[in-house]
Every structure is written in structure tokens, then in C-alpha cells.
Amino acid sequence: MTPRPVKISAVGTHVPERIVTNDELSLTLDTSDEWISTRSGIRERRIAADGEAASDLGAIAAARALEAASVRPKDLDLIIVASLSPDMLFPPTASFISGRIGADGTPAFDLSAACTGFIYALATGSSFIASGQAEKVLVVGAEVVSKMIDWTDRGTAVLFGDGAGAVVLEVAESSDEGILGFDLGNDPSGAGLLKLPAGGSREPATIETVESRRHSIRMNGGEVFKFATRIIVSSCREVLVQQGCRIEDVDLFVPHQANIRIIDTAARKLGIAPEKVFSNLERYGNTSCASIPLCLDEAAAAGKIGQGELVLMVGFGAGLSWGSCLVRTGGLKRIEE
Ligand code: UT7
């Protein structure tokens, strides 16, 4: 059977109300606005309220994407939620989101691939449509990373933020439009570089794991930085070659938003013009699985995702994992605020 073309028809997002600036973090951490903004490009981030979980943000983003696509929740064939900060280890956050949007009966599962999760979820959802097993798929990236942070660790606390983004995948009208291809990968030798050690079956929760803050993100920032700048370049080249495209053909580059220095270095090595690089890291920090859909939404609002344009997205993160995706867009619907 010939695979069916798949398009990303609509996007929706939601971020928590509370804005935390670098100056506010400097009140409790040995850091400064100057260090954070020059080393990472981040100026502020959104932080969820007490009791606010990934599904609370994800359900709002999902409802907005569905409304923009004019797709009823009951018409969905599949819901995939990518998150490294799920509501619970189980049931899946996808189940909570499904309940909130009124998609009872629809298959719903979580996908764990750290910050690369959104790209992996796109690949999974689009395969269901391409193979004829689904007509309409909802892909959500929902994160409340702030609840997984050791707020005394300045090496990680300043980098992350909370937010959610969702897209609707549907059958594309023609094979010239839609998702053209993916490059996905994982390097298990780097699994120890970025992790949340305790709370799973390897290190179940004990008083000691709590007291030693092993329920928070641990990262070797320097090594992850080197990996990111290398893998963005090789993965993007791979997907471009696979589709017979050149870097000059790309109209918009949407990388995972971890550090502006990673983005700038990778863009320079790839030879992509700075005006084609999208970034909103300054206002949100690293929102993990939500970062790419948050960018897609703002890029669409700014009129940067027009008919026929070539969009290159790339994610990377713990695993160490990576994924890039090349899309020929037919536009991207969103609800005007
Ligand atoms: O989603 C994917 C996962 N994450 C990433 O992609 C993150 C990748 N890594 C990075 O973005 C960067 O490595 C960081 C932003 C984490 C760190 O930047 P860096 O330029 O690599 O700094 P560094 O780790 O080499 O630290 C330089 C100095 C150190 O002090 P000493 O040893 O030179 O005295 C750190 O202790 O900066 C210090 N430092 C800070 N100072 C003020 C580390 N964090 C902070 C901070 N404020 N928040």
C-alpha cells in the first residue's frame, strides 16, 4: 500500500500565567541576569502554579489546536502526548488530556523521548495516518518541568520553563504537501548525561532519594551542549539529503529551544541564514517537548508558515536522542487570540 501524505493542519498552545524573570531567580540562587542571558539567551520563563500539572496545560493547548483545525474530539483516532514531566508515571497523561477534551474511547498514550519527544510523537502519529490506521491524530507536547527541578542547582534551575503545544495531523490533499520525512536517532552511551535518577524502578522513592534531591533533573551541561551542536547539524543534513533538498531551500528553521548559543552555532555550521531561524527561548526557556510547537504557533502568528514553504524542525535531548523533520507546509491554522 502506498503511504498516504500527512499534513500538520493546526496548532494550539498554552503557557502558565506566572512569569519568572532572571532577576527573580537571582534573589534565591547564586546567579545573575547577565550570566543567564549571555550563556543561554533566556530572560524569563513561565512557571506553573502549585497543583498545575502537564495535562492542565496540555488539555488547553489541545482544545485550541482542535478548534483551529475544526476537528471534533470524538473524530480523533489517536492521541499521543510527549512529556518528560507527566502528571504521574501512569496512567498516561494522554488519558487525562483525553478526558478533559472529551475524546472518550480514543486510543491515547504517552511517549517518552525527553526533549526529542515532540518529533518522535510526530513521526509516530504520522505513521498511523500514512499507513491508513488513522485519519486524524492529536500530538501534544506538555511540560511542567519546573516540578522536576532542584531549585538550589543553578546549573539547571535557570534553564527550564513550563508550557504546552499541540498539533493536529490529517491526510494531506497531495503528496507535494505535508511531512516529507524524518531522521530519528539515539546514542545510549550518553544516557547518563541528562537524567532524573529516582522515582522509577531503578531507584524507587525513599527518604534518602528525596533528601539527596535525586527526584530532580541532573545534567552535564557541557557534554550535552557539544552533543547538541553536533547532532543538530548531522541530523538536519541527513533529512535534507534524504528528501533531495538543500539547506538554501529551507524557509524556516525551528530548532528545540535549549540554548541560543546551541541554536546559533548549529545554524552557522549548517549555513542557514539568521533570519530563517526561529527562536522564542528568551521568553520561555527550555520547555522540552513543548518548545517546537510553541515556536510553530508563534511563527504561524507572525505569518512565517505560508503555503508551500519548507520548514525544518529538529529536537534533541536525554537519551541522548535526536530527531529532525522536514515539512512542506500548506499553511498552519491557529486561533487568533
Ligand atoms: O533540552 C536539552 C538539554 N539541555 C541542553 O541542551 C543544555 C546544554 N548545555 C548548556 O546549555 C550549557 O552548557 C549551560 C547553559 C548549562 C552552561 O553553560 P556553559 O557555558 O557550558 O557553562 P559551564 O557549565 O561551563 O559553567 C561555567 C561557569 C562555572 O563556574 P566555574 O567552574 O567556571 O567557576 C559554573 O559553575 O558558570 C557557572 N555557572 C553559573 N554561574 C552563574 C553555571 N550555572 C550558572 C548560573 N549562574 N546559573
Short mmCIF file of N, CA and C and ligand atoms in Angstrom, two decimals, residues 29-32 35-36 39-40 84 115-116 153-160 194 219-226 228 256-262 286 288 316-318, ligand 1:
data_model
loop_
_atom_site.label_atom_id
_atom_site.label_comp_id
_atom_site.label_asym_id
_atom_site.label_seq_id
_atom_site.Cartn_x
_atom_site.Cartn_y
_atom_site.Cartn_z
N LEU A 29 19.14 32.30 44.07
CA LEU A 29 20.23 31.47 43.52
C LEU A 29 21.45 32.34 43.29
N ASP A 30 22.65 31.72 43.37
CA ASP A 30 23.88 32.45 43.09
C ASP A 30 24.05 32.56 41.57
N THR A 31 23.26 33.46 40.97
CA THR A 31 23.29 33.65 39.52
C THR A 31 22.96 35.11 39.22
N SER A 32 22.88 35.45 37.93
CA SER A 32 22.55 36.83 37.57
C SER A 32 21.88 36.85 36.20
N TRP A 35 24.59 36.55 33.55
CA TRP A 35 25.09 35.19 33.26
C TRP A 35 24.05 34.41 32.46
N ILE A 36 22.82 34.41 32.93
CA ILE A 36 21.80 33.56 32.28
C ILE A 36 21.56 34.02 30.84
N ARG A 39 24.83 33.36 28.62
CA ARG A 39 25.20 31.94 28.44
C ARG A 39 24.09 31.11 27.82
N SER A 40 22.83 31.58 27.95
CA SER A 40 21.74 30.73 27.43
C SER A 40 20.78 31.47 26.49
N LEU A 84 8.32 14.92 29.50
CA LEU A 84 9.24 14.36 30.49
C LEU A 84 8.80 14.75 31.90
N CYS A 115 13.41 15.61 25.54
CA CYS A 115 13.12 16.82 24.76
C CYS A 115 12.89 16.53 23.28
N THR A 116 13.27 15.34 22.82
CA THR A 116 13.02 14.97 21.42
C THR A 116 11.60 14.42 21.25
N ASP A 153 19.99 24.13 42.38
CA ASP A 153 21.03 23.83 41.39
C ASP A 153 21.00 24.88 40.27
N ARG A 154 21.91 25.83 40.35
CA ARG A 154 21.87 26.93 39.35
C ARG A 154 22.19 26.44 37.94
N GLY A 155 22.85 25.27 37.83
CA GLY A 155 23.19 24.73 36.52
C GLY A 155 21.98 24.27 35.71
N THR A 156 20.88 23.96 36.39
CA THR A 156 19.67 23.55 35.66
C THR A 156 18.48 24.48 35.92
N ALA A 157 18.39 25.02 37.14
CA ALA A 157 17.18 25.77 37.53
C ALA A 157 16.89 26.95 36.61
N VAL A 158 17.93 27.56 36.07
CA VAL A 158 17.73 28.77 35.27
C VAL A 158 17.29 28.46 33.83
N LEU A 159 17.39 27.19 33.44
CA LEU A 159 17.24 26.87 32.01
C LEU A 159 15.83 26.50 31.57
N PHE A 160 15.06 25.91 32.48
CA PHE A 160 13.80 25.30 32.03
C PHE A 160 12.58 26.16 32.32
N LEU A 194 22.12 13.25 31.11
CA LEU A 194 20.92 14.06 31.38
C LEU A 194 19.83 13.11 31.85
N MET A 219 22.16 17.18 35.04
CA MET A 219 22.66 17.35 33.67
C MET A 219 24.14 17.70 33.66
N ASN A 220 24.87 17.07 32.74
CA ASN A 220 26.23 17.50 32.43
C ASN A 220 26.09 18.47 31.25
N GLY A 221 25.92 19.75 31.57
CA GLY A 221 25.57 20.75 30.56
C GLY A 221 26.57 20.86 29.42
N GLY A 222 27.85 20.81 29.76
CA GLY A 222 28.89 20.98 28.74
C GLY A 222 28.85 19.87 27.70
N GLU A 223 28.70 18.62 28.17
CA GLU A 223 28.67 17.49 27.25
C GLU A 223 27.40 17.51 26.39
N VAL A 224 26.28 17.88 27.02
CA VAL A 224 25.02 17.94 26.26
C VAL A 224 25.12 19.04 25.20
N PHE A 225 25.77 20.13 25.57
CA PHE A 225 25.97 21.25 24.63
C PHE A 225 26.72 20.77 23.38
N LYS A 226 27.84 20.05 23.63
CA LYS A 226 28.66 19.57 22.50
C LYS A 226 27.86 18.60 21.62
N ALA A 228 24.62 18.47 21.29
CA ALA A 228 23.53 19.18 20.59
C ALA A 228 24.03 19.88 19.34
N HIS A 256 14.72 22.87 18.59
CA HIS A 256 14.38 22.80 20.02
C HIS A 256 15.09 23.94 20.74
N GLN A 257 14.37 24.59 21.65
CA GLN A 257 14.87 25.81 22.30
C GLN A 257 15.55 25.47 23.64
N ALA A 258 16.85 25.15 23.57
CA ALA A 258 17.57 24.82 24.81
C ALA A 258 18.54 25.92 25.20
N ASN A 259 19.21 26.48 24.20
CA ASN A 259 20.23 27.50 24.48
C ASN A 259 20.48 28.25 23.18
N ILE A 260 20.47 29.56 23.22
CA ILE A 260 20.63 30.34 21.98
C ILE A 260 22.01 30.11 21.37
N ARG A 261 22.99 29.80 22.22
CA ARG A 261 24.33 29.53 21.67
C ARG A 261 24.36 28.21 20.91
N ILE A 262 23.56 27.23 21.37
CA ILE A 262 23.45 25.97 20.61
C ILE A 262 22.80 26.27 19.25
N ASN A 286 13.76 26.62 28.23
CA ASN A 286 13.65 25.30 27.60
C ASN A 286 12.38 24.61 28.10
N SER A 288 11.21 21.85 26.82
CA SER A 288 11.31 20.44 26.43
C SER A 288 10.35 20.10 25.27
N PHE A 316 16.38 17.49 20.26
CA PHE A 316 17.47 16.69 20.83
C PHE A 316 17.31 16.70 22.34
N GLY A 317 17.90 15.72 22.99
CA GLY A 317 17.81 15.72 24.45
C GLY A 317 18.26 14.41 25.05
N ALA A 318 17.75 14.13 26.26
CA ALA A 318 18.20 12.95 27.00
C ALA A 318 17.98 11.70 26.18
O1 UT7 B 1 16.89 20.12 26.26
C1 UT7 B 1 18.20 19.66 26.06
C2 UT7 B 1 19.01 19.69 27.26
N1 UT7 B 1 19.78 20.79 27.66
C3 UT7 B 1 20.69 21.47 26.95
O2 UT7 B 1 20.79 21.40 25.76
C4 UT7 B 1 21.64 22.31 27.72
C5 UT7 B 1 23.03 22.24 27.15
N2 UT7 B 1 24.02 22.97 27.92
C6 UT7 B 1 24.02 24.30 28.08
O3 UT7 B 1 23.12 24.98 27.62
C7 UT7 B 1 25.18 24.96 28.79
O4 UT7 B 1 26.20 24.02 28.96
C8 UT7 B 1 24.79 25.59 30.15
C9 UT7 B 1 23.92 26.81 29.94
C10 UT7 B 1 24.10 24.56 31.02
C11 UT7 B 1 26.06 26.03 30.88
O5 UT7 B 1 26.79 26.96 30.10
P1 UT7 B 1 28.37 26.82 29.97
O6 UT7 B 1 28.84 27.99 29.20
O7 UT7 B 1 28.63 25.45 29.41
O8 UT7 B 1 28.85 26.98 31.44
P2 UT7 B 1 29.65 25.93 32.32
O9 UT7 B 1 28.77 24.78 32.70
O10 UT7 B 1 30.95 25.62 31.64
O11 UT7 B 1 29.93 26.79 33.60
C12 UT7 B 1 30.78 27.92 33.58
C13 UT7 B 1 30.76 28.55 34.94
C14 UT7 B 1 31.01 27.56 36.07
O12 UT7 B 1 31.77 28.20 37.05
P3 UT7 B 1 33.36 27.95 37.16
O13 UT7 B 1 33.52 26.48 37.40
O14 UT7 B 1 33.91 28.39 35.84
O15 UT7 B 1 33.75 28.81 38.31
C15 UT7 B 1 29.64 27.29 36.61
O16 UT7 B 1 29.65 26.90 37.97
O17 UT7 B 1 29.48 29.13 35.20
C16 UT7 B 1 28.99 28.63 36.45
N3 UT7 B 1 27.54 28.58 36.38
C17 UT7 B 1 26.77 29.64 36.68
N4 UT7 B 1 27.07 30.89 37.09
C18 UT7 B 1 26.04 31.73 37.30
C19 UT7 B 1 26.75 27.54 36.00
N5 UT7 B 1 25.47 27.91 36.06
C20 UT7 B 1 25.45 29.20 36.48
C21 UT7 B 1 24.43 30.13 36.72
N6 UT7 B 1 24.76 31.38 37.12
N7 UT7 B 1 23.12 29.83 36.56
#
